[in-house]
CSV table of C-alpha atoms in Angstrom, one decimal:
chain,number,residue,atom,x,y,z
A,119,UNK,CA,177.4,42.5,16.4
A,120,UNK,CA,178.8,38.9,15.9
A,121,UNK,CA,177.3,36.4,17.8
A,122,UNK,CA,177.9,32.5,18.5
A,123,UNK,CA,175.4,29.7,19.7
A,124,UNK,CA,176.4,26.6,21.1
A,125,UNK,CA,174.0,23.7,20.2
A,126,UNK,CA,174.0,19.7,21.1
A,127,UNK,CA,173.5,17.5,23.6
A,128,UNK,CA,173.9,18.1,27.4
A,129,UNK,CA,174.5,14.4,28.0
A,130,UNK,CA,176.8,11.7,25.9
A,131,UNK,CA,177.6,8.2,27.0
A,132,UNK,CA,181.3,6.8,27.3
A,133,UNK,CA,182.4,5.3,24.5
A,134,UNK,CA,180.0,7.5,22.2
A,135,UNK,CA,180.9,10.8,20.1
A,136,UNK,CA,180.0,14.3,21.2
A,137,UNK,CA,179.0,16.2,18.5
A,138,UNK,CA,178.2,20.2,18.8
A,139,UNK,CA,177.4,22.7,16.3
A,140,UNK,CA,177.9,26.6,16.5
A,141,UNK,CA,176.0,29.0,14.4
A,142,UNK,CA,177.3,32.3,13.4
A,143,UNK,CA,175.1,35.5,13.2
A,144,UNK,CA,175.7,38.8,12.4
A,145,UNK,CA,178.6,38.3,10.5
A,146,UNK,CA,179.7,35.8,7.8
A,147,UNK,CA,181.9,32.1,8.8
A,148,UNK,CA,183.4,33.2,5.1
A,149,UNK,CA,185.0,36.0,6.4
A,150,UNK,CA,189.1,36.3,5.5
A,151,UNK,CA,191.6,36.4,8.2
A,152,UNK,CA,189.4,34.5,10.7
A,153,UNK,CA,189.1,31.0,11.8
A,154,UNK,CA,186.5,29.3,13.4
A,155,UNK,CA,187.6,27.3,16.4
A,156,UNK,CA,186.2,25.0,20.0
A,157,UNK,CA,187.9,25.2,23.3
A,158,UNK,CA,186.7,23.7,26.2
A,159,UNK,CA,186.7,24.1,29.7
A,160,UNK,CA,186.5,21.1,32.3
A,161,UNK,CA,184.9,22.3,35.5
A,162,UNK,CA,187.1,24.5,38.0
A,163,UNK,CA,190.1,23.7,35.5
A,164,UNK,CA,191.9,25.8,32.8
A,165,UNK,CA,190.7,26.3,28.8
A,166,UNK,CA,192.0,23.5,26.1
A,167,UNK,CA,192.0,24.6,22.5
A,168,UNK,CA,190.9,21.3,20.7
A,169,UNK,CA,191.0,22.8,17.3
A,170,UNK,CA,189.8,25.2,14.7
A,171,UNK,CA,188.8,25.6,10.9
A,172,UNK,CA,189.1,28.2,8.2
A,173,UNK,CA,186.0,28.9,5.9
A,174,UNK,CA,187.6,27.0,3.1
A,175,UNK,CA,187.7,23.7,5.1
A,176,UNK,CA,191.2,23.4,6.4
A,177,UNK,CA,191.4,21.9,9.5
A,178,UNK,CA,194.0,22.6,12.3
A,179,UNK,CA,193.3,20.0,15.8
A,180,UNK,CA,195.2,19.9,19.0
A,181,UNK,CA,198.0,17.4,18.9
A,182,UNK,CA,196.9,15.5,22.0
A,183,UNK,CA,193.3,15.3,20.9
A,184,UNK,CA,193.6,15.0,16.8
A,185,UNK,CA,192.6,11.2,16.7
A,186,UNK,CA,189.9,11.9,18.0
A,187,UNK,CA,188.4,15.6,16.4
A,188,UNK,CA,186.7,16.2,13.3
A,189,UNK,CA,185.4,20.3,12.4
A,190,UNK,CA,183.8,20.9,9.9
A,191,UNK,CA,182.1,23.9,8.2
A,192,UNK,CA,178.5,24.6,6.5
A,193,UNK,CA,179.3,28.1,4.9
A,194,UNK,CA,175.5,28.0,3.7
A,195,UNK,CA,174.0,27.9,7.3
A,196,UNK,CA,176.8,29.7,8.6
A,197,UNK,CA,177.7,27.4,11.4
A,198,UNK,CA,180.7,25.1,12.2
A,199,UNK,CA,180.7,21.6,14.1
A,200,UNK,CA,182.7,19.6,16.4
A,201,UNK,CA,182.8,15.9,16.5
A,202,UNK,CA,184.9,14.0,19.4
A,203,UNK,CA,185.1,10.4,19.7
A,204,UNK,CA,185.6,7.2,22.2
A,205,UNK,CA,184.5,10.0,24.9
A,206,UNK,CA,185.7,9.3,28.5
A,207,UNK,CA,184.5,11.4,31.9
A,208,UNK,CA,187.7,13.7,31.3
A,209,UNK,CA,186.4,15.4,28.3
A,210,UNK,CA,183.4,16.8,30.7
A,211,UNK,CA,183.7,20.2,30.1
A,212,UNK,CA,182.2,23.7,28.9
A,213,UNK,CA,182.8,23.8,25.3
A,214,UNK,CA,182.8,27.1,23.9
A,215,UNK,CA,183.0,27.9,20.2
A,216,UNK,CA,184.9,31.0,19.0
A,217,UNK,CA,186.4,33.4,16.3
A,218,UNK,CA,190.2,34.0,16.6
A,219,UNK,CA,192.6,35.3,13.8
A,220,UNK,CA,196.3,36.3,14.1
A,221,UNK,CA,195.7,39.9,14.9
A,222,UNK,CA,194.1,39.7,18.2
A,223,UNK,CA,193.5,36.3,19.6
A,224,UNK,CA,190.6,34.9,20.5
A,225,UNK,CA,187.7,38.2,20.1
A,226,UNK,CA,184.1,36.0,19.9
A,227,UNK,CA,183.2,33.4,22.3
A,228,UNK,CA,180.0,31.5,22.5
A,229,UNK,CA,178.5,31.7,26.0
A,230,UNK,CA,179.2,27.6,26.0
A,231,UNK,CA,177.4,24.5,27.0
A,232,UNK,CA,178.4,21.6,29.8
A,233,UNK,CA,178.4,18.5,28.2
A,234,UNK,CA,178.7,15.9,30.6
A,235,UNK,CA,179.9,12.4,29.7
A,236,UNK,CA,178.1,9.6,32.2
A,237,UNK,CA,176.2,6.8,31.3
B,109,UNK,CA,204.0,23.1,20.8
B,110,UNK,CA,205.0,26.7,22.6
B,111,UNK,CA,203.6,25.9,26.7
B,112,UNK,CA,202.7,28.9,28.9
B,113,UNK,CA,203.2,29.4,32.6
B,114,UNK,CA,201.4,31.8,35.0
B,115,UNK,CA,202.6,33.3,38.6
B,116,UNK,CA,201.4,33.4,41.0
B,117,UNK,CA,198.7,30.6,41.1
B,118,UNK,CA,196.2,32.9,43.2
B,119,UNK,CA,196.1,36.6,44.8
B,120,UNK,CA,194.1,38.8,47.2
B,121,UNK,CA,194.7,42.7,46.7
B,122,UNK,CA,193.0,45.0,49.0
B,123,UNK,CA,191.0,47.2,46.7
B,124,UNK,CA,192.7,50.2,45.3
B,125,UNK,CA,195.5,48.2,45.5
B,126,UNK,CA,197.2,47.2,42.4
B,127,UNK,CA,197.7,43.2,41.1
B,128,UNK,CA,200.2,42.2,39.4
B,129,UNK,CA,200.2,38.6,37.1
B,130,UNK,CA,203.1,37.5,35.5
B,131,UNK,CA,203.3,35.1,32.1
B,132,UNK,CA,206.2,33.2,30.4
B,133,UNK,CA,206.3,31.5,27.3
B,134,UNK,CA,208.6,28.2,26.4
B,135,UNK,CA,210.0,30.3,23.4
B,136,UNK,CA,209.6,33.7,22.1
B,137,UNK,CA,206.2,34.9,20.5
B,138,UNK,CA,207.6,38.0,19.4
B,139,UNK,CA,207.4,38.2,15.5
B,140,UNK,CA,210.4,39.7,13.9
B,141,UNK,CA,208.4,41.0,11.2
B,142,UNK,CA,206.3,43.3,12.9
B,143,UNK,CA,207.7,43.6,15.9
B,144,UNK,CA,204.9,42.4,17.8
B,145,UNK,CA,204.6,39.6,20.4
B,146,UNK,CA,201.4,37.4,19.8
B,147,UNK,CA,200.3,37.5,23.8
B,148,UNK,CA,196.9,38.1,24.7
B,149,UNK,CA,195.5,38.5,27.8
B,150,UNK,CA,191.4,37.3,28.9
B,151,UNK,CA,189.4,37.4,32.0
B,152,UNK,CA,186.9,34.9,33.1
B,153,UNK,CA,184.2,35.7,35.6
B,154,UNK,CA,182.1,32.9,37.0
B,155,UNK,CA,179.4,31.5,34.6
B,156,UNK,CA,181.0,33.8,31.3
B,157,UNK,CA,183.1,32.8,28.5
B,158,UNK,CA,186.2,34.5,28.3
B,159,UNK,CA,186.7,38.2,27.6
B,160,UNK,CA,189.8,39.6,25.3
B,161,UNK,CA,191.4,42.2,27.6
B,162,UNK,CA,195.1,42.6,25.9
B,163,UNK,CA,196.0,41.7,22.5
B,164,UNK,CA,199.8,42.1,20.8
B,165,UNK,CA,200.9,42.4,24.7
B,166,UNK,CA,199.8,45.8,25.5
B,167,UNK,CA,197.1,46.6,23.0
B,168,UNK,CA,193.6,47.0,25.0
B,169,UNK,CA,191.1,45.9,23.8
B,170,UNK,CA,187.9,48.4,22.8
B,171,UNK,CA,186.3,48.7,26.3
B,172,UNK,CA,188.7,47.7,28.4
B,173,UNK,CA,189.2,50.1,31.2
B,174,UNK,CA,192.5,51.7,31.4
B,175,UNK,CA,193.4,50.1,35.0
B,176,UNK,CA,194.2,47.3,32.6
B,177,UNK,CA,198.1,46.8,31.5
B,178,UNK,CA,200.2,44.8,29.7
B,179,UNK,CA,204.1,45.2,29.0
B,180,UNK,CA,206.5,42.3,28.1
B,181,UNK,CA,208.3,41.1,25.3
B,182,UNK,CA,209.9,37.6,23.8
B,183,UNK,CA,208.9,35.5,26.5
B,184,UNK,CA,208.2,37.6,29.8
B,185,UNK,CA,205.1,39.4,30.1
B,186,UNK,CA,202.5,40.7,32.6
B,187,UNK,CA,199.2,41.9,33.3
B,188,UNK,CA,198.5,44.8,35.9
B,189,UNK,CA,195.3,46.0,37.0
B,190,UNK,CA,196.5,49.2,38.7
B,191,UNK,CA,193.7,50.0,41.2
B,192,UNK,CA,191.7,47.0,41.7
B,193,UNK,CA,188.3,47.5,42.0
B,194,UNK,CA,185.5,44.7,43.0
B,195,UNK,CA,183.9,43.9,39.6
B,196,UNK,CA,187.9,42.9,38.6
B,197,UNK,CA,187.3,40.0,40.5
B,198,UNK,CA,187.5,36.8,38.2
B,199,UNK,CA,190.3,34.6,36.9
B,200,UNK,CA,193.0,36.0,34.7
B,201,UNK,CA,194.6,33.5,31.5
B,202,UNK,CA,197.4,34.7,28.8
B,203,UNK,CA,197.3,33.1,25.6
B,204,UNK,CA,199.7,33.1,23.2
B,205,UNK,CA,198.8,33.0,19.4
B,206,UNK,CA,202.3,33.4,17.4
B,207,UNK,CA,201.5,29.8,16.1
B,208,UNK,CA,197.8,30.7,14.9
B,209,UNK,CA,195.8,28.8,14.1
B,210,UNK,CA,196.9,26.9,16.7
B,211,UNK,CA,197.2,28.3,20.4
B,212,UNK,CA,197.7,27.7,24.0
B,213,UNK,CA,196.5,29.2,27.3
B,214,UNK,CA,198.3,29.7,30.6
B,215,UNK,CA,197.0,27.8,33.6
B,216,UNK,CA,194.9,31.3,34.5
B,217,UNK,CA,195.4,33.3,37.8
B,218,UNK,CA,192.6,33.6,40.3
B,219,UNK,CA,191.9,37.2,41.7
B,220,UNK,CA,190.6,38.2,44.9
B,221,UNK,CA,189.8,40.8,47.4
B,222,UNK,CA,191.7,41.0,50.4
């Protein structure tokens, strides 16, 4: 069964960059047909896809958030990582890391971690 | 960018009852290749990441009980849940993915008992 782990910090500073990692297990990040992707979630609000990554390193961001996202991809650990910069209090949120392809959406989510942004 | 809408905002169904959540794309997500419309539907209970309900519209998901429904095509869809029962209670998005890899979720729909 695939599975997906958040990992980073809980806490970030304005002005500084968030930077989470998700690790894959139970199936390979190399997989065909899938990409590798980070939505987020600010509290009591709706989900935000901010961008997602295929196993060979193409990258695909969010219009409204692309200055500021880098993903990248470690196929030898099998895990993927987000990096958002110049942080404000609005990108508070749950970010979950996920598996989606063009068959049926969105079909892996990580369980997600709050990362708050507060000084 | 394709933007998706959701009605209503909120509803309360007795239980038994059936609920009813509708969806509506800016432009059609139905591929003429295949016929099939890239719409997805997910609930979202309290504390859990998402969970895949509908994919290609009306397709459920392994699992998924069969009080779960979706029909629609182009840029009109919706989700019933024909006899609501209590655990059904959570938040409801649709999600189109006809531009994969990039996507975009409704505003979600809250679900309640009356």
């Amino acid at each position: 069964q695939l599975q997906l782990q958040e990992s980073g910090p809980g806490l970030v500073k304005p002005s500084e960059t968030l930077s989470l990692t998700c690790t894959v297990s139970g199936g390979s990040i190399s997989s065909s047909s899938y990409y590798w992707g980070w939505i987020r979630q600010p509290p009591g609000k709706g989900l935000e896809w901010i961008g997602s990554i295929y196993y060979s390193g193409s990258t695909y961001y969010n219009p409204s958030l692309k200055s500021r996202v880098t993903i990248s991809v470690d196929t030898s650990k099998n895990q993927f990582s987000l990096k958002l910069s110049s942080v404000t209090a609005a990108d508070t949120a749950v970010y979950y890391c996920a598996r989606h392809g063009g068959l049926r959406g969105v079909d892996y989510w990580g369980q997600g971690t709050l990362v708050t942004v507060s000084s | 960018d394709i933007v998706m809408t959701q009605s209503p905002d909120s509803l309360a169904v007795s239980l038994g009852e059936r609920a009813t959540i509708n969806c509506k794309s800016s432009q059609s997500v139905l591929y003429s290749s295949n016929n099939k419309n890239y719409l997805a539907w997910y609930q979202q209970k309290p504390g859990q990441p998402p969970k895949l309900l509908i994919y290609w519209a009306s397709t459920r998901e392994s699992g998924v009980p069969d009080r779960f429904s979706g029909s629609g095509s182009g840029t009109d869809f919706t989700l019933t849940i024909s006899s609501l029962q209590a655990e059904d209670v959570a938040v409801y998005y649709c999600q189109q993915y006809y531009s994969t890899p990039l996507f975009t979720f409704g505003p979600g729909t809250k679900v309640d008992i009356k």
